[in-house]
Tab-separated table of C-alpha atoms and ligand atoms in Angstrom:
chain	number	residue	atom	x	y	z
A	1	MET	CA	19.651	-156.046	-106.070
A	2	LYS	CA	17.587	-157.612	-108.828
A	3	LYS	CA	15.306	-154.609	-108.770
A	4	SER	CA	18.109	-152.136	-109.279
A	5	ILE	CA	19.536	-154.121	-112.185
A	6	THR	CA	16.136	-154.086	-113.852
A	7	LEU	CA	15.931	-150.363	-113.254
A	8	ILE	CA	19.370	-149.772	-114.761
A	9	LEU	CA	18.407	-151.932	-117.733
A	10	ILE	CA	15.222	-149.959	-118.309
A	11	LEU	CA	17.125	-146.692	-118.050
A	12	LEU	CA	19.748	-147.951	-120.480
A	13	LEU	CA	17.163	-149.157	-122.959
A	14	THR	CA	15.308	-145.851	-122.792
A	15	ALA	CA	18.553	-143.970	-123.346
A	16	VAL	CA	19.447	-146.127	-126.351
A	17	SER	CA	16.042	-145.854	-127.961
A	18	PHE	CA	15.993	-142.091	-127.300
A	19	ALA	CA	19.421	-141.735	-128.899
A	20	GLN	CA	18.183	-143.646	-131.931
A	21	ASP	CA	14.963	-141.654	-132.159
A	22	SER	CA	16.784	-138.372	-131.944
A	23	LYS	CA	18.697	-139.264	-135.102
A	24	PHE	CA	15.517	-139.498	-137.125
A	25	ILE	CA	13.117	-136.675	-137.814
A	26	TYR	CA	9.705	-136.259	-139.365
A	27	ALA	CA	9.535	-133.940	-142.344
A	28	THR	CA	7.631	-133.087	-145.472
A	29	MET	CA	9.291	-132.715	-148.827
A	30	ASP	CA	8.604	-132.742	-152.547
A	31	ALA	CA	6.881	-136.051	-153.404
A	32	ALA	CA	9.125	-136.879	-156.370
A	33	ASP	CA	12.270	-136.015	-154.403
A	34	ALA	CA	11.111	-138.295	-151.601
A	35	VAL	CA	10.952	-141.231	-154.014
A	36	TYR	CA	14.407	-140.359	-155.362
A	37	PHE	CA	15.992	-140.140	-151.899
A	38	LYS	CA	14.286	-143.348	-150.824
A	39	THR	CA	16.148	-145.169	-153.628
A	40	LEU	CA	19.424	-143.624	-152.416
A	41	HIS	CA	18.842	-144.396	-148.729
A	42	PRO	CA	16.308	-147.236	-148.522
A	43	ASP	CA	17.075	-148.070	-144.865
A	44	GLU	CA	17.212	-144.537	-143.581
A	45	MET	CA	13.971	-143.243	-144.900
A	46	THR	CA	10.271	-144.082	-144.637
A	47	ILE	CA	7.645	-142.432	-146.805
A	48	LEU	CA	4.599	-142.216	-144.533
A	49	ALA	CA	2.150	-140.758	-147.052
A	50	SER	CA	2.120	-138.505	-150.067
A	51	ASN	CA	-0.187	-136.456	-152.265
A	52	ASP	CA	0.405	-135.004	-155.730
A	53	TYR	CA	2.983	-132.507	-154.476
A	54	GLN	CA	4.354	-133.475	-151.109
A	55	ALA	CA	5.340	-136.489	-149.035
A	56	ALA	CA	5.431	-136.937	-145.256
A	57	VAL	CA	8.677	-138.727	-144.412
A	58	PHE	CA	10.664	-140.126	-141.493
A	59	ILE	CA	14.357	-139.583	-142.294
A	60	SER	CA	17.735	-140.029	-140.647
A	61	GLU	CA	20.141	-137.196	-140.001
A	62	GLU	CA	22.327	-138.610	-142.829
A	63	VAL	CA	19.463	-138.203	-145.269
A	64	THR	CA	18.916	-134.588	-144.174
A	65	HIS	CA	22.611	-133.923	-144.899
A	66	SER	CA	22.351	-135.674	-148.234
A	67	ILE	CA	19.358	-133.448	-149.084
A	68	HIS	CA	21.365	-130.378	-148.093
A	69	ASP	CA	24.412	-131.435	-150.128
A	70	ASN	CA	22.297	-131.860	-153.233
A	71	VAL	CA	20.824	-128.388	-153.017
A	72	THR	CA	23.214	-126.602	-155.344
A	73	THR	CA	22.876	-129.134	-158.132
A	74	HIS	CA	19.509	-130.732	-157.729
A	75	GLY	CA	17.372	-128.628	-155.466
A	76	PRO	CA	15.402	-130.739	-152.995
A	77	GLY	CA	14.727	-129.513	-149.468
A	78	TYR	CA	12.689	-130.657	-146.512
A	79	ILE	CA	10.520	-129.026	-143.879
A	80	PHE	CA	11.012	-130.267	-140.324
A	81	ARG	CA	7.824	-131.561	-138.588
A	82	SER	CA	7.793	-132.137	-134.844
A	83	SER	CA	5.724	-135.355	-134.952
A	84	LYS	CA	4.249	-137.935	-137.285
A	85	GLU	CA	0.837	-136.288	-136.872
A	86	LYS	CA	2.236	-132.870	-137.811
A	87	ALA	CA	3.912	-134.329	-140.897
A	88	LEU	CA	0.674	-135.983	-142.044
A	89	GLU	CA	-1.388	-132.891	-141.203
A	90	ALA	CA	0.908	-130.764	-143.354
A	91	LEU	CA	-0.044	-132.803	-146.414
A	92	GLU	CA	-3.577	-131.531	-146.259
A	93	ARG	CA	-3.477	-128.459	-148.425
A	94	VAL	CA	-4.360	-125.340	-146.533
A	95	GLU	CA	-6.928	-123.248	-148.381
A	96	PRO	CA	-5.340	-119.864	-148.925
A	97	LYS	CA	-7.106	-117.306	-146.792
A	98	LYS	CA	-5.877	-114.436	-148.865
A	99	LEU	CA	-6.467	-110.999	-147.484
A	100	LEU	CA	-7.596	-108.705	-150.276
A	101	ILE	CA	-5.042	-105.981	-150.511
A	102	ASP	CA	-4.880	-103.104	-152.888
A	103	TYR	CA	-1.523	-103.456	-154.589
A	104	THR	CA	-1.245	-99.834	-155.647
A	105	ILE	CA	1.710	-97.525	-156.237
A	106	THR	CA	0.877	-94.097	-154.835
A	107	GLU	CA	3.754	-92.957	-152.586
A	108	ASP	CA	6.273	-91.775	-155.181
A	109	ALA	CA	7.760	-88.808	-153.380
A	110	PHE	CA	8.161	-90.506	-150.024
A	111	VAL	CA	9.535	-93.755	-151.496
A	112	ASN	CA	12.140	-91.862	-153.534
A	113	GLU	CA	13.280	-89.895	-150.486
A	114	CYS	CA	13.757	-93.228	-148.694
A	115	LEU	CA	15.663	-94.805	-151.599
A	116	ASP	CA	18.112	-91.876	-151.509
A	117	LEU	CA	19.008	-92.750	-147.911
A	118	VAL	CA	19.986	-96.419	-148.407
A	119	ASP	CA	23.606	-96.789	-147.302
A	120	GLY	CA	25.608	-99.856	-148.425
A	121	GLN	CA	28.251	-99.302	-145.750
A	122	LYS	CA	25.636	-99.886	-143.042
A	123	ILE	CA	24.727	-103.203	-144.675
A	124	GLU	CA	28.395	-104.224	-144.770
A	125	ASP	CA	28.807	-103.357	-141.067
A	126	VAL	CA	26.008	-105.707	-140.013
A	127	ILE	CA	27.186	-108.555	-142.283
A	128	ARG	CA	30.660	-108.308	-140.728
A	129	VAL	CA	29.244	-108.324	-137.199
A	130	LEU	CA	27.191	-111.450	-137.959
A	131	GLU	CA	29.982	-113.398	-139.634
A	132	ASP	CA	32.153	-112.813	-136.553
A	133	TYR	CA	29.941	-115.128	-134.449
A	134	GLY	CA	31.343	-118.081	-136.391
A	135	THR	CA	28.826	-120.747	-137.312
A	136	ARG	CA	25.365	-119.661	-136.193
A	137	TYR	CA	24.079	-123.243	-136.141
A	138	HIS	CA	20.764	-123.337	-134.300
A	139	THR	CA	21.983	-125.438	-131.337
A	140	ARG	CA	25.090	-123.317	-130.685
A	141	PRO	CA	25.107	-120.540	-128.067
A	142	GLN	CA	26.556	-118.208	-130.727
A	143	ALA	CA	23.303	-118.466	-132.674
A	144	GLU	CA	21.200	-117.386	-129.689
A	145	GLN	CA	23.665	-114.598	-128.897
A	146	ALA	CA	23.417	-113.289	-132.466
A	147	VAL	CA	19.621	-113.050	-132.066
A	148	LEU	CA	19.794	-111.282	-128.698
A	149	ASP	CA	22.394	-108.838	-130.009
A	150	LEU	CA	20.281	-108.102	-133.089
A	151	GLN	CA	17.350	-107.353	-130.796
A	152	THR	CA	19.551	-104.923	-128.827
A	153	ARG	CA	20.684	-103.288	-132.082
A	154	TRP	CA	17.069	-102.815	-133.214
A	155	ASP	CA	16.008	-101.581	-129.738
A	156	ASN	CA	18.776	-98.983	-129.755
A	157	MET	CA	17.742	-97.737	-133.187
A	158	ILE	CA	14.108	-97.474	-132.055
A	159	SER	CA	14.849	-95.579	-128.857
A	160	ALA	CA	17.294	-93.236	-130.612
A	161	ALA	CA	14.408	-92.349	-132.956
A	162	GLY	CA	12.114	-91.779	-129.951
A	163	ARG	CA	9.445	-94.095	-131.303
A	164	THR	CA	7.038	-95.584	-128.780
A	165	ASP	CA	4.924	-97.253	-131.475
A	166	ILE	CA	7.717	-99.658	-132.453
A	167	HIS	CA	8.656	-102.728	-130.404
A	168	THR	CA	10.764	-105.864	-130.606
A	169	ARG	CA	10.024	-109.240	-129.078
A	170	ILE	CA	11.717	-112.606	-128.805
A	171	PHE	CA	9.795	-115.621	-130.104
A	172	THR	CA	10.912	-118.798	-128.334
A	173	HIS	CA	10.464	-122.067	-130.155
A	174	VAL	CA	9.467	-125.615	-129.313
A	175	ASN	CA	11.684	-127.401	-131.822
A	176	THR	CA	14.910	-125.418	-131.481
A	177	PRO	CA	16.723	-123.785	-128.552
A	178	MET	CA	17.416	-120.798	-130.827
A	179	PRO	CA	14.934	-117.904	-130.577
A	180	SER	CA	13.677	-115.660	-133.379
A	181	VAL	CA	13.303	-111.872	-133.056
A	182	ILE	CA	10.431	-109.770	-134.395
A	183	LEU	CA	10.234	-105.986	-134.815
A	184	THR	CA	6.723	-104.504	-135.000
A	185	ILE	CA	5.724	-101.048	-136.249
A	186	ASP	CA	2.104	-100.606	-135.191
A	187	GLY	CA	-0.227	-99.649	-138.014
A	188	ALA	CA	-1.981	-96.348	-137.302
A	189	ASN	CA	-5.251	-97.018	-139.132
A	190	THR	CA	-5.645	-100.737	-139.750
A	191	PRO	CA	-3.278	-102.316	-137.214
A	192	ASP	CA	-4.866	-105.762	-137.656
A	193	GLU	CA	-3.553	-106.034	-141.215
A	194	PHE	CA	0.069	-107.153	-141.374
A	195	VAL	CA	2.790	-106.671	-143.973
A	196	ILE	CA	5.779	-108.863	-143.104
A	197	ILE	CA	9.340	-109.146	-144.358
A	198	GLY	CA	11.979	-111.521	-142.976
A	199	GLY	CA	15.114	-113.591	-143.337
A	200	HIS	CA	16.945	-116.247	-141.339
A	201	ILE	CA	19.772	-115.485	-138.948
A	202	ASP	CA	21.070	-119.049	-138.426
A	203	SER	CA	23.742	-120.646	-140.615
A	204	THR	CA	24.898	-124.163	-141.363
A	205	ALA	CA	27.937	-125.943	-142.745
A	206	SER	CA	28.179	-128.994	-144.918
A	207	PRO	CA	30.252	-131.011	-144.325
A	208	SER	CA	29.082	-130.208	-140.803
A	209	ASP	CA	32.561	-129.824	-139.301
A	210	ASP	CA	33.308	-126.918	-141.622
A	211	ASP	CA	32.815	-123.242	-140.634
A	212	ALA	CA	29.727	-121.386	-141.723
A	213	PRO	CA	30.150	-117.621	-141.308
A	214	GLY	CA	26.994	-117.328	-143.431
A	215	ALA	CA	27.775	-113.867	-144.775
A	216	ASP	CA	25.549	-114.187	-147.818
A	217	ASP	CA	23.365	-116.986	-146.360
A	218	ASP	CA	21.850	-115.130	-144.647
A	219	ALA	CA	23.649	-112.337	-142.789
A	220	SER	CA	23.074	-110.369	-146.013
A	221	GLY	CA	19.283	-110.660	-145.673
A	222	ILE	CA	19.331	-109.618	-141.988
A	223	ALA	CA	21.656	-106.691	-142.749
A	224	THR	CA	19.452	-105.579	-145.658
A	225	LEU	CA	16.348	-105.640	-143.446
A	226	THR	CA	18.168	-103.696	-140.707
A	227	GLU	CA	19.136	-100.983	-143.192
A	228	MET	CA	15.515	-100.695	-144.341
A	229	VAL	CA	14.428	-100.202	-140.724
A	230	ARG	CA	17.102	-97.519	-140.279
A	231	VAL	CA	15.773	-95.609	-143.291
A	232	LEU	CA	12.133	-95.869	-142.171
A	233	LEU	CA	13.119	-94.552	-138.724
A	234	ALA	CA	15.128	-91.710	-140.254
A	235	LYS	CA	12.024	-90.697	-142.211
A	236	ASN	CA	9.727	-91.118	-139.208
A	237	PHE	CA	7.506	-93.443	-141.231
A	238	VAL	CA	4.129	-94.280	-139.658
A	239	PRO	CA	2.378	-97.035	-141.606
A	240	ASN	CA	-1.315	-97.525	-142.050
A	241	ARG	CA	-1.008	-101.335	-141.756
A	242	THR	CA	1.221	-102.990	-139.146
A	243	ILE	CA	4.699	-103.836	-140.427
A	244	GLU	CA	6.778	-106.684	-138.996
A	245	VAL	CA	10.428	-107.465	-139.666
A	246	MET	CA	11.490	-110.982	-138.640
A	247	ALA	CA	14.842	-112.717	-138.121
A	248	PHE	CA	14.145	-116.441	-138.007
A	249	ALA	CA	15.855	-119.195	-136.057
A	250	ALA	CA	16.751	-122.593	-137.497
A	251	GLU	CA	15.816	-122.157	-141.158
A	252	GLU	CA	18.719	-124.366	-142.177
A	253	VAL	CA	17.353	-127.407	-140.362
A	254	GLY	CA	13.973	-127.386	-142.112
A	255	LEU	CA	12.347	-123.920	-141.763
A	256	VAL	CA	11.784	-124.598	-138.043
A	257	GLY	CA	11.524	-121.009	-136.760
A	258	SER	CA	9.345	-119.587	-139.523
A	259	ASP	CA	7.083	-122.653	-139.496
A	260	GLU	CA	6.274	-122.161	-135.798
A	261	ILE	CA	5.665	-118.436	-136.231
A	262	ALA	CA	3.526	-118.758	-139.382
A	263	ALA	CA	1.571	-121.592	-137.699
A	264	LYS	CA	0.832	-119.368	-134.696
A	265	TYR	CA	-0.284	-116.496	-136.940
A	266	ALA	CA	-2.565	-118.861	-138.863
A	267	VAL	CA	-4.070	-120.351	-135.677
A	268	ASP	CA	-4.589	-116.857	-134.247
A	269	GLY	CA	-6.240	-115.796	-137.516
A	270	VAL	CA	-3.776	-112.965	-138.129
A	271	ASP	CA	-4.400	-111.218	-141.449
A	272	VAL	CA	-1.062	-111.162	-143.205
A	273	ALA	CA	-1.530	-109.201	-146.414
A	274	ALA	CA	1.870	-110.149	-147.794
A	275	TYR	CA	5.066	-111.920	-146.790
A	276	VAL	CA	8.434	-111.306	-148.510
A	277	GLN	CA	11.629	-113.284	-147.799
A	278	PHE	CA	15.184	-111.924	-148.069
A	279	ASP	CA	17.573	-114.895	-148.065
A	280	MET	CA	20.897	-114.176	-149.860
A	281	THR	CA	20.959	-110.627	-151.224
A	282	ALA	CA	24.642	-109.800	-151.692
A	283	TYR	CA	26.084	-111.938	-154.509
A	284	LYS	CA	25.541	-111.019	-158.139
A	285	GLY	CA	25.775	-114.254	-160.090
A	286	SER	CA	23.587	-113.635	-163.122
A	287	ALA	CA	23.011	-111.093	-165.868
A	288	GLU	CA	20.036	-109.407	-164.160
A	289	ASP	CA	20.031	-108.075	-160.604
A	290	ILE	CA	17.017	-109.403	-158.694
A	291	TYR	CA	15.359	-112.727	-159.583
A	292	ILE	CA	11.741	-113.215	-158.547
A	293	THR	CA	11.090	-116.887	-157.763
A	294	THR	CA	7.948	-118.144	-159.474
A	295	ASP	CA	7.479	-121.505	-157.737
A	296	PRO	CA	3.788	-122.452	-157.725
A	297	TYR	CA	3.393	-121.970	-153.953
A	298	ASN	CA	4.356	-118.291	-154.285
A	299	SER	CA	1.678	-115.663	-154.849
A	300	THR	CA	1.387	-114.562	-158.487
A	301	GLU	CA	-0.305	-111.326	-157.397
A	302	LEU	CA	2.468	-110.474	-154.956
A	303	ASN	CA	5.152	-111.381	-157.505
A	304	ASP	CA	3.439	-109.158	-160.086
A	305	PHE	CA	3.333	-106.352	-157.539
A	306	LEU	CA	7.084	-106.649	-156.838
A	307	MET	CA	7.771	-106.517	-160.586
A	308	GLU	CA	5.491	-103.480	-160.985
A	309	LEU	CA	7.349	-101.769	-158.145
A	310	MET	CA	10.674	-102.376	-159.907
A	311	ASP	CA	9.246	-101.183	-163.266
A	312	HIS	CA	8.032	-98.044	-161.524
A	313	TYR	CA	10.918	-97.173	-159.206
A	314	ASN	CA	13.941	-98.920	-160.704
A	315	GLY	CA	13.352	-98.740	-164.458
A	316	SER	CA	15.672	-95.764	-164.918
A	317	GLY	CA	17.430	-93.008	-163.006
A	318	ALA	CA	19.533	-93.042	-159.859
A	319	HIS	CA	17.924	-96.201	-158.474
A	320	ALA	CA	17.849	-98.245	-161.671
A	321	PHE	CA	18.440	-101.994	-161.726
A	322	THR	CA	17.101	-104.999	-163.622
A	323	TYR	CA	15.181	-108.150	-162.733
A	324	GLY	CA	14.356	-111.588	-164.057
A	325	THR	CA	12.582	-114.698	-162.818
A	326	THR	CA	13.795	-118.086	-161.618
A	327	ILE	CA	12.525	-121.058	-159.615
A	328	CYS	CA	13.786	-122.866	-156.506
A	329	ASN	CA	11.862	-126.050	-157.252
A	330	TYR	CA	11.076	-126.669	-153.601
A	331	GLY	CA	10.402	-124.960	-150.285
A	332	CYS	CA	13.892	-123.506	-150.221
A	333	SER	CA	13.453	-120.806	-147.587
A	334	ASP	CA	11.145	-119.312	-144.940
A	335	HIS	CA	8.611	-117.856	-147.383
A	336	ALA	CA	7.489	-121.475	-147.967
A	337	SER	CA	6.335	-121.593	-144.322
A	338	TRP	CA	4.032	-118.611	-144.901
A	339	ALA	CA	2.762	-120.045	-148.186
A	340	ASN	CA	2.071	-123.339	-146.385
A	341	TYR	CA	-0.401	-121.598	-144.105
A	342	GLY	CA	-2.168	-119.934	-147.004
A	343	TYR	CA	-0.542	-116.512	-146.962
A	344	ASN	CA	0.650	-114.539	-150.021
A	345	ALA	CA	4.392	-115.125	-150.120
A	346	ALA	CA	7.265	-114.089	-152.381
A	347	PHE	CA	11.014	-114.635	-152.520
A	348	PRO	CA	13.155	-112.267	-154.592
A	349	PHE	CA	16.555	-113.952	-154.945
A	350	GLU	CA	20.122	-112.819	-155.687
A	351	ALA	CA	20.620	-114.775	-158.934
A	352	ALA	CA	19.091	-117.310	-161.260
A	353	PHE	CA	18.870	-120.568	-159.316
A	354	GLY	CA	22.148	-122.456	-159.806
A	355	GLU	CA	24.127	-119.260	-160.471
A	356	HIS	CA	23.901	-118.112	-156.855
A	357	ASN	CA	26.820	-117.804	-154.431
A	358	PRO	CA	28.815	-121.068	-154.760
A	359	ASN	CA	30.232	-120.750	-151.223
A	360	ILE	CA	27.023	-121.042	-149.197
A	361	HIS	CA	27.094	-123.504	-146.276
A	362	ARG	CA	30.903	-123.375	-146.436
A	363	ALA	CA	33.808	-121.553	-144.765
A	364	GLY	CA	34.119	-119.411	-147.871
A	365	ASP	CA	30.780	-117.644	-147.319
A	366	THR	CA	32.442	-114.463	-146.057
A	367	PHE	CA	32.116	-110.763	-146.739
A	368	ALA	CA	35.588	-110.869	-148.305
A	369	PHE	CA	34.170	-113.065	-151.079
A	370	LEU	CA	31.170	-110.751	-151.592
A	371	ASN	CA	33.495	-107.744	-151.732
A	372	ASN	CA	30.811	-105.052	-151.594
A	373	THR	CA	27.123	-104.401	-150.936
A	374	ASP	CA	26.128	-102.955	-154.332
A	375	HIS	CA	23.819	-105.922	-154.888
A	376	ALA	CA	22.257	-105.909	-151.398
A	377	VAL	CA	21.498	-102.171	-151.739
A	378	LYS	CA	19.088	-103.043	-154.588
A	379	PHE	CA	17.244	-105.454	-152.321
A	380	ALA	CA	17.001	-102.786	-149.599
A	381	LYS	CA	15.393	-100.488	-152.191
A	382	LEU	CA	12.915	-103.118	-153.356
A	383	GLY	CA	12.161	-103.925	-149.698
A	384	LEU	CA	11.429	-100.271	-148.901
A	385	GLU	CA	9.224	-99.896	-151.981
A	386	PHE	CA	7.326	-103.000	-150.893
A	387	LEU	CA	6.877	-102.032	-147.227
A	388	ILE	CA	5.847	-98.441	-147.930
A	389	GLU	CA	3.427	-99.211	-150.767
A	390	ALA	CA	1.929	-102.352	-149.197
A	391	ALA	CA	1.542	-100.847	-145.711
A	392	LYS	CA	0.956	-97.225	-146.924
A	393	PRO	CA	1.630	-94.150	-144.823
A	394	GLN	CA	-0.897	-93.323	-142.165
A	395	ILE	CA	-4.184	-91.997	-143.513
A	396	LEU	CA	-4.994	-88.675	-141.900
A	397	SER	CA	-8.646	-87.852	-141.754
A	398	VAL	CA	-10.059	-84.599	-140.489
A	399	GLU	CA	-13.612	-85.859	-140.669
A	400	ASP	CA	-13.594	-87.611	-137.313
A	401	PHE	CA	-13.109	-84.347	-135.513
A	402	SER	CA	-16.231	-83.030	-133.931
A	403	GLU	CA	-16.477	-79.381	-132.919
A	404	LEU	CA	-18.517	-80.608	-130.010
A	405	ALA	CA	-15.777	-82.877	-128.715
A	406	MET	CA	-12.713	-80.669	-128.577
A	407	ASN	CA	-11.676	-77.034	-128.693
A	408	ILE	CA	-8.248	-76.138	-129.967
A	409	TYR	CA	-6.583	-72.819	-130.718
A	410	VAL	CA	-3.026	-71.649	-131.339
A	411	LYS	CA	-1.571	-68.552	-129.760
A	412	ASN	CA	2.096	-67.486	-129.401
A	413	LYS	CA	3.253	-70.769	-130.938
A	414	THR	CA	1.377	-72.679	-128.250
A	415	LEU	CA	-1.332	-75.198	-128.984
A	416	ASN	CA	-4.194	-75.047	-126.461
A	417	TYR	CA	-6.712	-77.836	-126.214
A	418	GLN	CA	-9.775	-78.579	-124.177
A	419	LEU	CA	-11.830	-81.724	-124.251
A	420	LYS	CA	-15.517	-80.929	-123.795
A	421	ASN	CA	-16.605	-84.298	-122.538
A	422	THR	CA	-14.365	-84.651	-119.515
A	423	ALA	CA	-15.398	-88.272	-118.960
A	424	SER	CA	-12.301	-89.236	-120.937
A	425	ASN	CA	-8.750	-87.907	-120.894
A	426	VAL	CA	-6.317	-87.219	-123.702
A	427	LYS	CA	-3.689	-89.967	-123.591
A	428	GLN	CA	-1.474	-89.022	-126.494
A	429	LEU	CA	-0.957	-86.038	-128.770
A	430	GLU	CA	0.643	-86.466	-132.149
A	431	ILE	CA	1.329	-83.755	-134.697
A	432	PHE	CA	1.924	-84.356	-138.395
A	433	ASN	CA	3.221	-82.060	-141.086
A	434	VAL	CA	1.481	-81.752	-144.458
A	435	ALA	CA	3.667	-84.538	-145.867
A	436	GLY	CA	2.049	-86.863	-143.330
A	437	GLN	CA	5.215	-87.241	-141.292
A	438	LYS	CA	4.913	-87.376	-137.534
A	439	VAL	CA	6.810	-84.384	-136.146
A	440	PHE	CA	5.681	-84.535	-132.533
A	441	SER	CA	4.437	-87.180	-130.131
A	442	ASP	CA	3.872	-86.927	-126.407
A	443	ALA	CA	2.029	-88.930	-123.769
A	444	LEU	CA	-0.546	-86.832	-121.873
A	445	ASN	CA	-3.076	-87.546	-119.196
A	446	ASN	CA	-5.557	-84.696	-118.911
A	447	ALA	CA	-8.645	-83.167	-120.472
A	448	SER	CA	-7.103	-79.788	-121.253
A	449	GLY	CA	-3.679	-78.257	-121.544
A	450	GLU	CA	-1.169	-76.517	-123.753
A	451	VAL	CA	1.794	-77.652	-125.801
A	452	LYS	CA	4.629	-75.311	-126.737
A	453	LEU	CA	5.615	-75.502	-130.391
A	454	GLU	CA	8.120	-72.658	-130.612
A	455	HIS	CA	10.722	-74.791	-132.406
A	456	PHE	CA	8.237	-75.625	-135.201
A	457	SER	CA	8.433	-73.756	-138.480
A	458	GLN	CA	5.433	-71.781	-139.712
A	459	GLY	CA	2.844	-73.692	-141.634
A	460	PHE	CA	0.043	-76.116	-141.735
A	461	TYR	CA	-0.148	-79.046	-139.274
A	462	ILE	CA	-2.522	-81.773	-138.254
A	463	SER	CA	-3.021	-82.636	-134.599
A	464	LYS	CA	-4.260	-86.029	-133.482
A	465	PHE	CA	-5.533	-86.448	-129.944
A	466	VAL	CA	-5.797	-90.072	-128.855
A	467	LEU	CA	-8.285	-90.428	-126.005
A	468	GLU	CA	-8.277	-92.906	-123.134
A	469	ASN	CA	-11.310	-94.567	-124.662
A	470	GLY	CA	-9.395	-95.389	-127.831
A	471	HIS	CA	-11.097	-92.755	-129.983
A	472	SER	CA	-8.970	-90.210	-131.705
A	473	LEU	CA	-9.781	-86.683	-132.774
A	474	THR	CA	-7.940	-85.046	-135.621
A	475	GLN	CA	-7.798	-81.313	-136.384
A	476	LYS	CA	-5.831	-79.085	-138.721
A	477	PHE	CA	-4.177	-75.946	-137.392
A	478	ILE	CA	-1.929	-73.213	-138.725
A	479	LEU	CA	1.173	-72.070	-136.908
A	480	ASN	CA	2.241	-68.494	-137.663
B	1	LIG	N1	19.565	-119.841	-148.636
B	1	LIG	C1	19.271	-121.231	-148.785
B	1	LIG	C2	18.290	-121.513	-149.885
B	1	LIG	C3	18.750	-121.372	-151.278
B	1	LIG	C4	19.981	-121.861	-151.657
B	1	LIG	C5	17.908	-120.819	-152.219
B	1	LIG	C6	20.364	-121.744	-152.976
B	1	LIG	C7	18.292	-120.728	-153.516
B	1	LIG	C8	19.528	-121.188	-153.892
B	1	LIG	C9	18.663	-121.756	-147.503
B	1	LIG	O1	19.232	-121.211	-146.362
B	1	LIG	C10	18.820	-123.251	-147.447
B	1	LIG	O2	19.905	-123.763	-147.450
B	1	LIG	N2	17.694	-123.942	-147.422
B	1	LIG	C11	17.660	-125.382	-147.356
B	1	LIG	C12	16.235	-125.853	-147.318
B	1	LIG	C13	15.663	-125.966	-145.950
B	1	LIG	C14	14.227	-126.365	-146.071
B	1	LIG	C15	16.424	-126.926	-145.081
B	1	LIG	C16	18.228	-126.003	-148.604
B	1	LIG	O3	18.044	-125.409	-149.681
B	1	LIG	O4	18.782	-127.087	-148.500
B	2	LIG	ZN1	19.554	-119.245	-146.485
């Protein structure tokens, strides 16, 4: 009897202390803001440590809401940390391990063809689908469903385009039940170098009992990214570097999803050449169109590159729009996670800070309030310019072809091939037109064979035979 009472007591005590613990979280935030919030909520906040820029804090749920509520006027935010150790660790500045990337603008013709295809209606369709889930708060089943359905949408687009070099995957998290989804387009020449663009798919309401359809924040970003993928698929784009498009979980509760993903990339030593965030793309609140955020944690080089792209592609003509600069003042969105781990990050925003959509985190953040996608279309264009120029189309070399390795000839619109060293088989044949676009791709498993090309128009092509051993042989041929 006595024993069971003790047991019940222990269980009760554990439950109570767990309930109390779960109301407090570890986080890092701007050092000056931490001092300010400590004066507002002395009993609900502990500053564990701080450096010149950031403080590690232990804060109550009320304080996190108070931080959120101040965002539109004041601008502080916080980054969730799963333990005291993680919060303290995050204070140690990560030395940027910046991958040297050639920020050049060389793909004029292809980029302009892509810009012509951007369709605002498609962006609207996806925003409307996402706002119909209701609040996509990270603990709600609707949030997870939105992620799974987005994955299905992307998968359907990929299979309709017949692309076997593009995949999606779910990233499950430790600190939120909500998953993230990642789309990967394998780089053809330097697949270990990554160019990444993303946005968050969760939403939040404050006060927390309100609705948060999150049309602008951030269904707009997800819809803009989806439209960019549609255009790249329509143009059969094969990048040189690997491209990833990410829809993050749980941004609104302290960059939880992107922090876990960026941390994993950093631990795995993944070379991310550049990261760009699309969070709120559909509301025009200021005189210029796109505002590049110039907070000190962002990459100056990457920001300069985005501005050069807009000077080059959007200075005049059919795709013209304007840009300015602004600052968030804090780690206001997922790009801060990538910057935290030393990667080049940038965040082009919909307006000057403070003139952005006044309805975010509220029931009024609907497509009806946005009215159209004219603004988001500009972001889709900048996003395409960025992905194509930073990842570059596949480099086709004819130098790696050895006459000794492979025989090919074309007769009656049929390509015949024969591998001389039969120790390896041909695994894949790809054919490109002179514009570098992939016009044919088929899985093979032999050392010789023929491929009928009767539906191809006359002209110059490049064949690429990928062998079992990973080598590839490239050869030009003429079809007449
Ligand atoms: N989309 C907002 C960020 C934002 C709002 C940027 C207004 C610029 C102007 C984002 O989803 C958000 O609300 N972020 C949180 C910070 C996060 C670390 C919890 C915020 O700003 O409170
Ligand atoms: Zn947002």
